[in-house]
Short mmCIF file of C-alpha atoms in Angstrom, two decimals:
data_model
loop_
_atom_site.label_atom_id
_atom_site.label_comp_id
_atom_site.label_asym_id
_atom_site.label_seq_id
_atom_site.Cartn_x
_atom_site.Cartn_y
_atom_site.Cartn_z
CA ASN I 234 117.16 1.05 53.86
CA PRO I 235 120.98 0.83 54.27
CA ALA I 236 122.05 4.10 52.64
CA CYS I 237 122.61 7.53 54.18
CA ILE I 238 119.75 9.68 52.88
CA PRO I 239 116.97 7.03 52.86
CA ALA I 240 117.83 5.87 56.38
CA ARG I 241 117.86 9.40 57.76
CA HIS I 242 114.52 10.25 56.18
CA ASN I 243 113.09 7.04 57.62
CA ILE I 244 114.19 8.31 61.03
CA ILE I 245 112.76 11.82 60.80
CA SER I 246 109.50 10.76 59.09
CA GLY I 247 108.93 7.37 60.71
CA LEU I 248 107.93 6.18 57.23
CA PRO I 249 109.61 4.21 54.40
CA CYS I 250 110.64 5.63 51.02
CA LYS I 251 107.23 4.90 49.53
CA TYR I 252 106.10 8.02 51.41
CA HIS I 253 109.14 10.29 51.81
CA GLY I 254 110.53 9.56 48.32
CA PHE I 255 114.20 8.78 49.06
CA ASP I 256 114.81 5.18 47.96
CA ASP I 257 118.53 5.89 47.37
CA ASN I 258 121.02 8.71 47.87
CA TYR I 259 120.22 11.81 45.80
CA PHE I 260 122.52 14.84 45.73
CA ASP I 261 120.84 17.13 43.21
CA ASN I 262 117.85 18.47 45.18
CA SER I 263 115.59 16.66 42.73
CA ARG I 264 113.59 15.27 45.66
CA GLN I 265 112.29 16.70 48.90
CA MET I 266 110.25 15.11 51.65
CA PRO I 267 106.56 16.05 51.15
CA TYR I 268 105.44 19.00 53.25
CA ASN I 269 102.51 17.09 54.77
CA ILE I 270 104.67 14.45 56.49
CA PRO I 271 105.35 15.62 60.06
CA ALA I 272 108.97 15.19 61.18
CA PHE I 273 109.45 14.10 64.77
CA PRO I 274 111.59 17.16 65.72
CA GLU I 275 108.65 19.33 64.68
CA LEU I 276 106.28 17.48 67.03
CA LEU I 277 108.77 17.64 69.91
CA SER I 278 109.34 21.34 69.24
CA ASN I 279 105.57 21.90 69.38
CA ALA I 280 105.59 20.17 72.77
CA GLY I 281 108.17 22.59 74.18
CA TYR I 282 111.40 20.77 73.44
CA ASP I 283 114.50 22.57 72.26
CA THR I 284 115.34 20.47 69.18
CA VAL I 285 118.93 20.77 67.95
CA ALA I 286 120.67 19.02 65.05
CA ILE I 287 124.48 18.78 65.13
CA GLY I 288 126.68 17.18 62.46
CA LYS I 289 125.84 15.20 59.35
CA MET I 290 122.16 15.41 58.46
CA HIS I 291 122.08 14.60 54.72
CA PHE I 292 118.70 16.26 54.31
CA GLN I 293 117.49 17.57 50.96
CA PRO I 294 117.74 20.47 50.36
CA CYS I 295 120.91 20.87 52.39
CA ARG I 296 119.63 23.02 55.24
CA ARG I 297 116.00 21.93 55.38
CA HIS I 298 115.37 22.08 59.12
CA ASN I 299 112.70 19.35 59.37
CA GLY I 300 111.41 20.82 62.60
CA PHE I 301 114.72 21.42 64.35
CA ASN I 302 114.85 24.74 66.19
CA ARG I 303 118.55 25.00 65.43
CA MET I 304 120.98 23.25 63.08
CA PHE I 305 124.78 23.10 63.19
CA THR I 306 125.60 21.14 60.05
CA MET I 307 128.69 19.18 59.08
CA GLU I 308 128.04 17.58 55.70
CA GLU I 309 130.44 15.40 53.73
CA ILE I 310 130.40 17.43 50.52
CA PRO I 311 128.55 20.74 50.95
CA VAL I 312 128.11 22.67 47.71
CA PHE I 313 128.48 26.03 49.43
CA ARG I 314 130.75 26.61 52.43
CA GLN I 315 128.22 29.07 53.87
CA ASP I 316 125.72 26.20 54.17
CA ASP I 317 128.05 24.22 56.40
CA ASP I 318 128.66 25.34 59.98
CA TYR I 319 131.69 23.10 60.44
CA ALA I 320 133.34 24.42 57.26
CA MET I 321 132.75 27.98 58.47
CA TYR I 322 134.17 27.02 61.88
CA LEU I 323 137.36 25.80 60.18
CA LYS I 324 137.60 29.04 58.23
CA GLU I 325 137.20 31.08 61.42
CA ASN I 326 140.00 29.05 63.01
CA GLY I 327 142.50 29.55 60.20
CA LEU I 328 141.85 26.22 58.46
CA GLY I 329 139.70 27.50 55.61
CA ASN I 330 142.32 26.66 52.96
CA TYR I 331 141.67 22.91 53.19
CA ARG I 332 139.38 21.43 50.58
CA SER I 333 139.14 17.81 51.75
CA VAL I 334 138.23 18.49 55.36
CA HIS I 335 136.76 14.99 55.82
CA GLY I 336 139.51 13.16 53.97
CA VAL I 337 140.40 12.91 50.29
CA ARG I 338 137.58 11.37 48.27
CA HIS I 339 137.71 10.58 44.53
CA LEU I 340 140.19 7.74 43.82
CA LEU I 341 141.45 7.68 47.42
CA TYR I 342 137.98 7.30 48.91
CA MET I 343 138.47 3.86 50.49
CA LEU I 344 142.25 3.92 50.80
CA PRO I 345 144.23 4.43 54.05
CA GLN I 346 144.82 8.07 54.93
CA GLN I 347 145.08 10.46 57.86
CA SER I 348 143.32 13.72 58.62
CA PHE I 349 144.79 17.06 57.58
CA ILE I 350 142.86 18.66 60.43
CA PRO I 351 144.35 18.82 63.96
CA THR I 352 142.63 16.56 66.49
CA GLU I 353 141.10 19.46 68.42
CA HIS I 354 139.38 20.70 65.23
CA HIS I 355 138.50 17.32 63.68
CA GLY I 356 134.87 16.86 62.66
CA SER I 357 134.20 14.17 65.28
CA THR I 358 135.64 16.43 67.98
CA TRP I 359 133.52 19.34 66.74
CA VAL I 360 130.24 17.37 66.91
CA ALA I 361 130.91 16.40 70.53
CA THR I 362 132.03 19.89 71.49
CA LYS I 363 128.92 21.52 69.97
CA THR I 364 126.74 18.95 71.75
CA ILE I 365 128.43 19.68 75.08
CA GLU I 366 128.02 23.42 74.54
CA THR I 367 124.32 22.91 73.81
CA ILE I 368 123.78 20.82 76.96
CA LYS I 369 125.56 23.37 79.11
CA GLU I 370 123.68 26.23 77.48
CA ASN I 371 120.38 24.49 78.21
CA ASP I 372 121.32 23.99 81.88
CA GLY I 373 118.02 22.31 82.67
CA LYS I 374 115.92 25.26 81.52
CA ARG I 375 113.67 23.18 79.23
CA PRO I 376 113.50 19.67 77.79
CA PHE I 377 115.80 19.10 74.83
CA MET I 378 116.33 16.72 71.95
CA ILE I 379 119.81 16.71 70.37
CA TRP I 380 120.69 14.71 67.26
CA SER I 381 124.49 14.37 67.37
CA SER I 382 125.54 12.91 64.03
CA PHE I 383 129.12 11.84 63.34
CA ILE I 384 130.40 11.23 59.81
CA HIS I 385 132.89 8.64 61.06
CA PRO I 386 133.40 5.77 60.58
CA HIS I 387 132.13 6.51 57.06
CA PRO I 388 134.96 6.68 54.48
CA PRO I 389 137.33 8.37 53.92
CA PHE I 390 139.01 6.99 57.06
CA ASP I 391 140.75 10.24 57.96
CA VAL I 392 141.57 9.69 61.63
CA PRO I 393 143.89 12.12 63.47
CA LYS I 394 147.52 11.04 63.68
CA GLU I 395 147.28 10.44 67.44
CA TRP I 396 144.70 7.71 66.76
CA ALA I 397 146.08 6.30 63.50
CA ASN I 398 148.16 3.50 65.05
CA LEU I 399 145.70 2.39 67.72
CA TYR I 400 145.12 -1.01 66.09
CA ASP I 401 148.57 -1.67 64.63
CA ASP I 402 149.06 -4.77 66.79
CA ALA I 403 145.44 -5.95 66.76
CA GLU I 404 144.29 -9.08 64.99
CA ILE I 405 142.33 -7.93 61.94
CA PRO I 406 139.86 -10.54 60.60
CA GLU I 407 139.76 -11.22 56.89
CA GLY I 408 136.43 -10.90 55.09
CA TYR I 409 134.30 -13.95 54.40
CA GLU I 410 133.73 -15.29 50.90
CA SER I 411 130.59 -16.68 49.33
CA ILE I 412 130.35 -19.96 47.41
CA THR I 413 127.19 -18.85 45.59
CA PRO I 414 126.71 -16.29 42.77
CA PHE I 415 125.97 -12.64 43.48
CA SER I 416 123.38 -10.23 42.21
CA ALA I 417 124.42 -7.71 39.57
CA LEU I 418 124.22 -4.96 42.21
CA ALA I 419 126.66 -6.80 44.48
CA GLU I 420 129.04 -7.36 41.54
CA GLU I 421 128.89 -3.65 40.78
CA ASN I 422 129.61 -2.91 44.43
CA LYS I 423 132.95 -4.75 44.20
CA HIS I 424 134.40 -1.92 42.10
CA ILE I 425 133.90 0.81 44.72
CA ALA I 426 137.27 -0.01 46.29
CA ASP I 427 140.57 -1.03 44.71
CA TYR I 428 143.04 -2.50 47.18
CA PRO I 429 146.23 -3.58 45.38
CA THR I 430 147.33 -5.83 48.27
CA LYS I 431 145.92 -7.43 51.40
CA GLU I 432 148.15 -5.12 53.41
CA TYR I 433 146.31 -2.08 52.01
CA LEU I 434 142.96 -3.56 53.03
CA LYS I 435 144.28 -4.46 56.49
CA ARG I 436 145.57 -0.92 57.00
CA ALA I 437 142.22 0.56 55.91
CA LYS I 438 140.45 -1.69 58.43
CA GLN I 439 142.83 -0.56 61.17
CA LEU I 440 141.91 3.04 60.44
CA TYR I 441 138.20 2.11 60.30
CA TYR I 442 138.44 0.64 63.78
CA ALA I 443 140.41 3.67 64.97
CA SER I 444 137.73 6.01 63.63
CA ILE I 445 135.09 4.05 65.58
CA SER I 446 137.16 4.35 68.76
CA PHE I 447 137.63 8.07 68.13
CA VAL I 448 133.84 8.51 67.88
CA ASP I 449 133.39 6.40 71.02
CA TYR I 450 135.77 8.72 72.84
CA GLN I 451 133.73 11.76 71.75
CA ILE I 452 130.50 10.07 72.88
CA GLY I 453 132.19 9.52 76.23
CA ARG I 454 132.75 13.26 76.47
CA ILE I 455 129.04 13.86 75.86
CA LEU I 456 128.01 11.29 78.48
CA ASP I 457 130.41 12.85 80.99
CA CYS I 458 128.77 16.24 80.37
CA LEU I 459 125.29 14.80 80.90
CA LYS I 460 126.52 13.18 84.11
CA ASP I 461 128.14 16.39 85.36
CA SER I 462 124.95 18.31 84.59
CA GLY I 463 122.86 15.85 86.60
CA GLN I 464 120.71 14.97 83.56
CA ILE I 465 122.08 11.63 82.42
CA ASP I 466 119.41 9.48 84.12
CA ASN I 467 116.65 11.78 82.88
CA THR I 468 117.81 11.56 79.25
CA LEU I 469 116.85 8.93 76.70
CA ILE I 470 120.09 8.08 74.87
CA VAL I 471 120.02 6.09 71.62
CA PHE I 472 123.17 5.03 69.76
CA THR I 473 122.63 3.79 66.22
CA SER I 474 123.70 4.27 62.59
CA ASP I 475 122.25 4.73 59.13
CA HIS I 476 124.10 1.77 57.56
CA GLY I 477 127.09 -0.50 57.95
CA GLU I 478 130.20 -1.28 55.91
CA MET I 479 130.89 -4.44 53.87
CA PHE I 480 134.66 -3.84 53.87
CA GLY I 481 135.66 -6.74 51.68
CA ASP I 482 133.10 -9.32 52.78
CA ASN I 483 132.09 -11.22 49.63
CA GLY I 484 134.56 -8.95 47.84
CA THR I 485 132.17 -6.01 48.22
CA TYR I 486 132.53 -2.61 49.90
CA GLN I 487 130.50 0.15 51.45
CA LYS I 488 126.69 -0.29 51.78
CA PHE I 489 123.29 -0.56 49.97
CA LEU I 490 123.32 -4.38 50.07
CA PRO I 491 121.04 -6.70 52.10
CA TYR I 492 123.97 -8.50 53.73
CA ASP I 493 124.50 -8.03 57.48
CA GLY I 494 127.69 -6.02 57.01
CA SER I 495 125.64 -3.34 55.27
CA SER I 496 122.19 -3.60 56.83
CA LYS I 497 122.71 -4.84 60.40
CA ILE I 498 123.54 -1.86 62.61
CA PRO I 499 124.02 -1.08 66.32
CA PHE I 500 121.01 -0.15 68.44
CA ILE I 501 121.95 0.70 72.02
CA VAL I 502 119.58 2.47 74.40
CA ARG I 503 120.11 3.96 77.85
CA TYR I 504 117.06 5.10 79.81
CA PRO I 505 116.99 3.86 83.44
CA GLU I 506 113.30 4.74 83.84
CA TYR I 507 112.35 2.05 81.30
CA ILE I 508 115.37 -0.20 80.78
CA GLN I 509 117.52 -1.99 83.36
CA PRO I 510 121.29 -1.65 82.74
CA GLY I 511 122.77 -4.66 80.93
CA THR I 512 119.45 -5.71 79.38
CA LYS I 513 119.71 -7.52 76.03
CA ASP I 514 116.70 -7.91 73.74
CA ASP I 515 117.09 -10.15 70.69
CA ARG I 516 113.85 -9.11 68.96
CA MET I 517 114.11 -7.33 65.60
CA VAL I 518 114.33 -3.54 65.78
CA ASP I 519 114.85 -0.92 63.06
CA LEU I 520 115.17 2.81 62.44
CA ASN I 521 111.41 3.13 61.90
CA ASP I 522 111.02 2.41 65.63
CA LEU I 523 112.86 5.59 66.64
CA TYR I 524 110.04 8.00 65.77
CA PRO I 525 107.32 6.31 67.88
CA THR I 526 109.84 5.65 70.67
CA PHE I 527 110.65 9.36 70.93
CA LEU I 528 106.97 10.31 70.91
CA ASP I 529 106.28 7.71 73.60
CA ALA I 530 109.07 8.98 75.86
CA ALA I 531 107.94 12.60 75.41
CA GLU I 532 104.23 11.71 75.77
CA VAL I 533 103.46 13.30 72.40
CA SER I 534 100.73 11.95 70.10
CA TYR I 535 101.09 11.41 66.34
CA PRO I 536 98.84 13.87 64.43
CA ALA I 537 98.86 12.50 60.87
CA ASN I 538 96.84 9.80 59.12
CA TYR I 539 99.82 7.68 58.09
CA THR I 540 100.19 4.24 59.63
CA LEU I 541 103.66 4.18 61.18
CA PRO I 542 105.44 0.86 60.51
CA GLY I 543 107.55 1.26 63.65
CA GLU I 544 106.56 0.98 67.27
CA SER I 545 107.90 2.26 70.57
CA ILE I 546 110.51 -0.10 71.97
CA PHE I 547 109.11 0.58 75.45
CA LEU I 548 105.80 -1.17 74.71
CA LYS I 549 105.61 -4.50 76.49
CA ASP I 550 102.85 -5.99 74.33
CA GLY I 551 102.88 -4.18 70.99
CA ILE I 552 101.32 -5.29 67.73
CA LYS I 553 104.50 -5.15 65.61
CA ASP I 554 105.78 -8.66 64.84
CA ARG I 555 109.43 -8.45 65.86
CA ASN I 556 110.20 -12.00 64.73
CA TYR I 557 110.72 -10.63 61.21
CA GLN I 558 112.61 -7.75 59.63
CA TYR I 559 111.91 -6.12 56.26
CA VAL I 560 114.61 -4.18 54.38
CA GLU I 561 114.51 -2.44 50.99
CA HIS I 562 116.63 -0.32 48.68
CA ASN I 563 116.43 1.65 45.43
CA LYS I 564 114.06 1.42 42.46
CA GLY I 565 113.77 -0.14 39.00
CA ASN I 566 116.25 -2.88 38.15
CA LYS I 567 118.49 -1.84 41.07
CA ARG I 568 115.75 -2.44 43.60
CA TRP I 569 115.81 -5.27 46.12
CA VAL I 570 113.73 -6.27 49.11
CA SER I 571 114.85 -8.49 51.95
CA LEU I 572 112.92 -10.41 54.58
CA ARG I 573 114.61 -12.17 57.46
CA ASN I 574 114.00 -13.90 60.74
CA LYS I 575 116.64 -15.00 63.24
CA ARG I 576 117.78 -17.91 61.08
CA TYR I 577 117.00 -17.20 57.43
CA LYS I 578 117.19 -14.25 55.05
CA TYR I 579 115.42 -14.06 51.72
CA ASN I 580 116.68 -11.43 49.26
CA TYR I 581 114.73 -10.66 46.09
CA TYR I 582 116.45 -8.59 43.37
CA TYR I 583 114.16 -6.99 40.83
#
């Protein structure tokens, strides 16, 4: 489900929205994940893991821990500053007067901009720094699970000034256009951004790429820490996302569409015990596979009666048919479902 809150609840529950209730983004606390669905951090915590959440969680309500022993949150639009550890960190470091700490939203949401926050205090830097502190604090005392969640490259594209011109001379591809009609939802999606010229769109893409590189740099800091601590080969590392970005393809922007720009995301795994470096696997994989993969790696059994749609990626001969991928979003007349194989994709709009 290519939207922030549904995707993240798929990850922590291992189940689709039919069970956890988040078919779209909700920001009013009108929904909460049912108490009888076990979250994977809870099961790992029961098994002796120190489970730590750092960065953007997008849980409802805001600080619901979902089994994490500790949470250091950095949400996009927290209602109360006291609920947000990053916002409190900025206040403690003399930067509490800024309102738009993750870039200016509203009418400037998708437009080119730079961060007000110095590089050393930027949100992406903070997530990496807190992760490194947690790894060093652990110092091999007990097994750990850390969810390091960066807001970038989500809009606004508020990269630090030192990174803002990284792609000035790069060739920026133009978006593709469709020759067939769109769904009403895709037509509605076109109005999320308003670029007056192609130059504006090109500049926004340059900053999008720069924000990705800035996150990559921070991930490099985390990997260096794991290497220095001697734990990198004993740690399952998964790099993925909750959704993609259309960024002008078919004239649409942002997410919540079945097209690849929105719903096809990275999935990179490092775990030398199971996976040889440089291995590429072209079978279908999705966020529902994370939950059973984590339990498999930690040798923890699933205690509930739900049938998990995902499966551990380490299984050689599983029962999940990875020739096909199912995707869904929303409810009512905004709902769609998508089924694809390697060649074809069928999208059905309700």
